[in-house]
GROMACS .gro file of C-alpha atoms in nm:
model
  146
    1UNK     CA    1   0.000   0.000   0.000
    2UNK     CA    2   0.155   0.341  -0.091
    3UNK     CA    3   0.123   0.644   0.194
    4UNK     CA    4  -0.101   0.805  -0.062
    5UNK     CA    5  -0.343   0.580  -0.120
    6UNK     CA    6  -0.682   0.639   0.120
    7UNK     CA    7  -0.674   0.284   0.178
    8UNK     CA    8  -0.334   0.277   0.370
    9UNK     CA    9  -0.461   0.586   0.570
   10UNK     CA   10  -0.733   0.405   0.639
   11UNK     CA   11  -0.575   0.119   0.791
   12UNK     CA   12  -0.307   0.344   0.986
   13UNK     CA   13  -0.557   0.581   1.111
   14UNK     CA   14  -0.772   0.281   1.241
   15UNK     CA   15  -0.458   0.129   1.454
   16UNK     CA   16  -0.479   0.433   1.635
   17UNK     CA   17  -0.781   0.395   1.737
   18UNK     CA   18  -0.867   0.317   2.141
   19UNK     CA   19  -1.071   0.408   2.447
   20UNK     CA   20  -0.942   0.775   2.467
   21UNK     CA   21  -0.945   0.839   2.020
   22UNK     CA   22  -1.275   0.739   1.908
   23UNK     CA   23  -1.335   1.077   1.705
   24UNK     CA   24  -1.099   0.928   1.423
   25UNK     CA   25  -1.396   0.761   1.276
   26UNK     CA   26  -1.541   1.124   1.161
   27UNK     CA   27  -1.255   1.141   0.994
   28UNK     CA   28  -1.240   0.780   0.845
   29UNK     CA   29  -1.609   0.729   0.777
   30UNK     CA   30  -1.914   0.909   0.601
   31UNK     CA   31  -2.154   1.002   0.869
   32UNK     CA   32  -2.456   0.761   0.737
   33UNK     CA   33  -2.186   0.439   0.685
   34UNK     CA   34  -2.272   0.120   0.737
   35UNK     CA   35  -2.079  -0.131   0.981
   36UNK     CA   36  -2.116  -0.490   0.942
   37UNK     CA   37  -1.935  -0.762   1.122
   38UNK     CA   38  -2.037  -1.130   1.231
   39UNK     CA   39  -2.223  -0.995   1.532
   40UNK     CA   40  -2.357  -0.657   1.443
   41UNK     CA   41  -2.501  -0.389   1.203
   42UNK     CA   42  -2.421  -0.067   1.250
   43UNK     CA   43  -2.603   0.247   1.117
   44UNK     CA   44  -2.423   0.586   1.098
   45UNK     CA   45  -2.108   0.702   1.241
   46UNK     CA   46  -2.250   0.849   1.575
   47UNK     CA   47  -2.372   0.502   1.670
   48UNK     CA   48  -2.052   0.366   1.529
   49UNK     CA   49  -1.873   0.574   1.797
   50UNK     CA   50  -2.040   0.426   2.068
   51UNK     CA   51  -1.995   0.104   1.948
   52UNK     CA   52  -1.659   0.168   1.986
   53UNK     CA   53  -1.573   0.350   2.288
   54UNK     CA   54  -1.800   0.045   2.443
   55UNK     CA   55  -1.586  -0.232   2.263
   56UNK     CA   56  -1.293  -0.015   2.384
   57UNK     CA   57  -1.342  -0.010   2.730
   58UNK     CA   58  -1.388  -0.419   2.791
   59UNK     CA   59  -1.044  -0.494   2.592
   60UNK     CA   60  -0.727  -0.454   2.740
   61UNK     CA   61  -0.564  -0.466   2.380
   62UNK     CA   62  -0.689  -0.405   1.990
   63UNK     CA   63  -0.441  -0.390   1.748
   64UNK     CA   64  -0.447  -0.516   1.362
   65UNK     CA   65  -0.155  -0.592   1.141
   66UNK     CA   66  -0.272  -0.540   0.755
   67UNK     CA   67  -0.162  -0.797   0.502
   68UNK     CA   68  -0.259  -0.832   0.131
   69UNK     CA   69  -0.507  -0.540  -0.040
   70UNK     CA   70  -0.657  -0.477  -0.344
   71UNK     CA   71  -0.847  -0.098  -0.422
   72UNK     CA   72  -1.009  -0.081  -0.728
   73UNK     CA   73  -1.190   0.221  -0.763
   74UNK     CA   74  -1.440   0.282  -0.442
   75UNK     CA   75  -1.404  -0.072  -0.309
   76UNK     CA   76  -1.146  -0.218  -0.110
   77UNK     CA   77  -1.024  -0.562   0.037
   78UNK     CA   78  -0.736  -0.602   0.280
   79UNK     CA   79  -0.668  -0.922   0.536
   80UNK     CA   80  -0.582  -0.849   0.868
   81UNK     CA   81  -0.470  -1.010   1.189
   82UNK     CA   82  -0.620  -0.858   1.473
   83UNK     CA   83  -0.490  -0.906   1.832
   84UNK     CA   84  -0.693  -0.883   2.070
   85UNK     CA   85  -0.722  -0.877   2.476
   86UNK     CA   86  -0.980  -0.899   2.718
   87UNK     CA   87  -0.983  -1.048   3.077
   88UNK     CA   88  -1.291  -1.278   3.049
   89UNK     CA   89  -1.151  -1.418   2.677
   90UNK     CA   90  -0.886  -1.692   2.707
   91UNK     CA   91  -0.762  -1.646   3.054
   92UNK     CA   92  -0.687  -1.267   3.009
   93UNK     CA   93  -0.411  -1.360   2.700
   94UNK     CA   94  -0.386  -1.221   2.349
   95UNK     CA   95  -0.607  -1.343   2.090
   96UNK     CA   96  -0.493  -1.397   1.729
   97UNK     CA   97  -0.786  -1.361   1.468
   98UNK     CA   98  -0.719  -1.330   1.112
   99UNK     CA   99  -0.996  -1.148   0.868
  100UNK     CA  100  -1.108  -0.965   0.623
  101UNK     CA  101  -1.267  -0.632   0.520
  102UNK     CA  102  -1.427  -0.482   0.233
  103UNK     CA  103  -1.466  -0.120   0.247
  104UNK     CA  104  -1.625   0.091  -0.023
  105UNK     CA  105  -1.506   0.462   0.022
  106UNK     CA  106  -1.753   0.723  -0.063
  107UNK     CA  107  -1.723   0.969  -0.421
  108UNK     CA  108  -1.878   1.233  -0.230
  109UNK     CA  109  -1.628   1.244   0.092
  110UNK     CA  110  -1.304   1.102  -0.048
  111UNK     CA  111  -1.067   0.922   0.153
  112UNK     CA  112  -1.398   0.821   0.346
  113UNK     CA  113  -1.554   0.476   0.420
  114UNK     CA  114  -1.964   0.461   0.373
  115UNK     CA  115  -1.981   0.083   0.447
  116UNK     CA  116  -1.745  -0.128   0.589
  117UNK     CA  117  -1.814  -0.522   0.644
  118UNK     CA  118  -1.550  -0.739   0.872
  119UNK     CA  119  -1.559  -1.129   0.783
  120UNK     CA  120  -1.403  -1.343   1.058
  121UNK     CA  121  -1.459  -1.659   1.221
  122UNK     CA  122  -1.646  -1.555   1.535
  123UNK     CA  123  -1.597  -1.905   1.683
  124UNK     CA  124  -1.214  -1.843   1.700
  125UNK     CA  125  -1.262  -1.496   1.835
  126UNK     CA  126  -1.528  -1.521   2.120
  127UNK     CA  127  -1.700  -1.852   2.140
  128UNK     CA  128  -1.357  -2.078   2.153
  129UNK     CA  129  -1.194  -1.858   2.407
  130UNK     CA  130  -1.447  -1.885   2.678
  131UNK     CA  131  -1.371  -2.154   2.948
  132UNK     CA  132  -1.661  -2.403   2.913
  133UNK     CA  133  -1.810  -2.346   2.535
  134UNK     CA  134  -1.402  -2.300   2.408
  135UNK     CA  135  -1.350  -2.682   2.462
  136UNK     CA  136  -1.685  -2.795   2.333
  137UNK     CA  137  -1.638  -2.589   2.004
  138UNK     CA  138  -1.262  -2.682   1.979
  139UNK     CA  139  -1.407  -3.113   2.004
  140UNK     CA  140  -1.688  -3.019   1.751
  141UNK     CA  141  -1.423  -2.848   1.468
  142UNK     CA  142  -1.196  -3.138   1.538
  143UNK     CA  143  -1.484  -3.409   1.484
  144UNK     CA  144  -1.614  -3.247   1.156
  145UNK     CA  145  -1.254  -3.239   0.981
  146UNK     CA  146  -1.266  -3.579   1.065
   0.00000   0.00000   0.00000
């Protein structure tokens, strides 16, 4: 990704993202964008905020390292790890993740994201890092590659 492209902005701008920077995301996204992920649907930046400052303040850690990319035009794909750490998800220890987003960035507000969909296994991030569940979904992936 070149430093010009609004792509690699995006995804520098968006590690900087925490608790205490949430107003980065009037900068990143249109105000009426669209935030999809495996557990929720987001509508418009405001409630994208809270989202946000909520997620922020039950994880100790959030941090994504960006991979492959393609832009062509408005839309956008790029991989991602993210790491990720919160006391109640595998005994308080760092969570790998890997993923996906496609972002389509607005004509009218360039350099801006009006929708913006995360694909990740949400077994490997939440359901497989709780104490009970984890080991129950860990011996039900393990008997259906069998």
């Amino acid at each position: 990704m070149h430093r010009d492209d609004p792509l690699a902005a995006f995804c520098a701008a968006f590690n900087k993202l925490d608790k205490d920077c949430t107003e980065l995301l009037y900068e990143l996204y249109t105000r009426d964008v669209t935030f999809i992920d495996p557990f929720h649907r987001i509508e418009g930046v405001e409630a994208l905020e809270a989202h946000f400052l909520k997620l922020y303040d039950n994880v100790t850690e959030c941090r994504f390292v960006f991979h492959d990319s393609v832009r062509v035009e408005q839309q956008a794909y790029v991989t991602w790890t993210m790491q990720l750490r919160h006391p109640r998800l595998a005994g308080g220890n760092s969570v790998a993740v890997e993923g996906c987003s496609q972002l389509t960035f607005s004509t009218r507000h360039p350099g801006r994201v009006s929708r913006h969909r995360d694909y990740f296994d949400a077994g490997a991030m939440l359901y497989e890092q709780l104490p009970v569940l984890g080991g129950m979904v860990r011996w039900l992936k393990r008997r259906m590659a069998n």
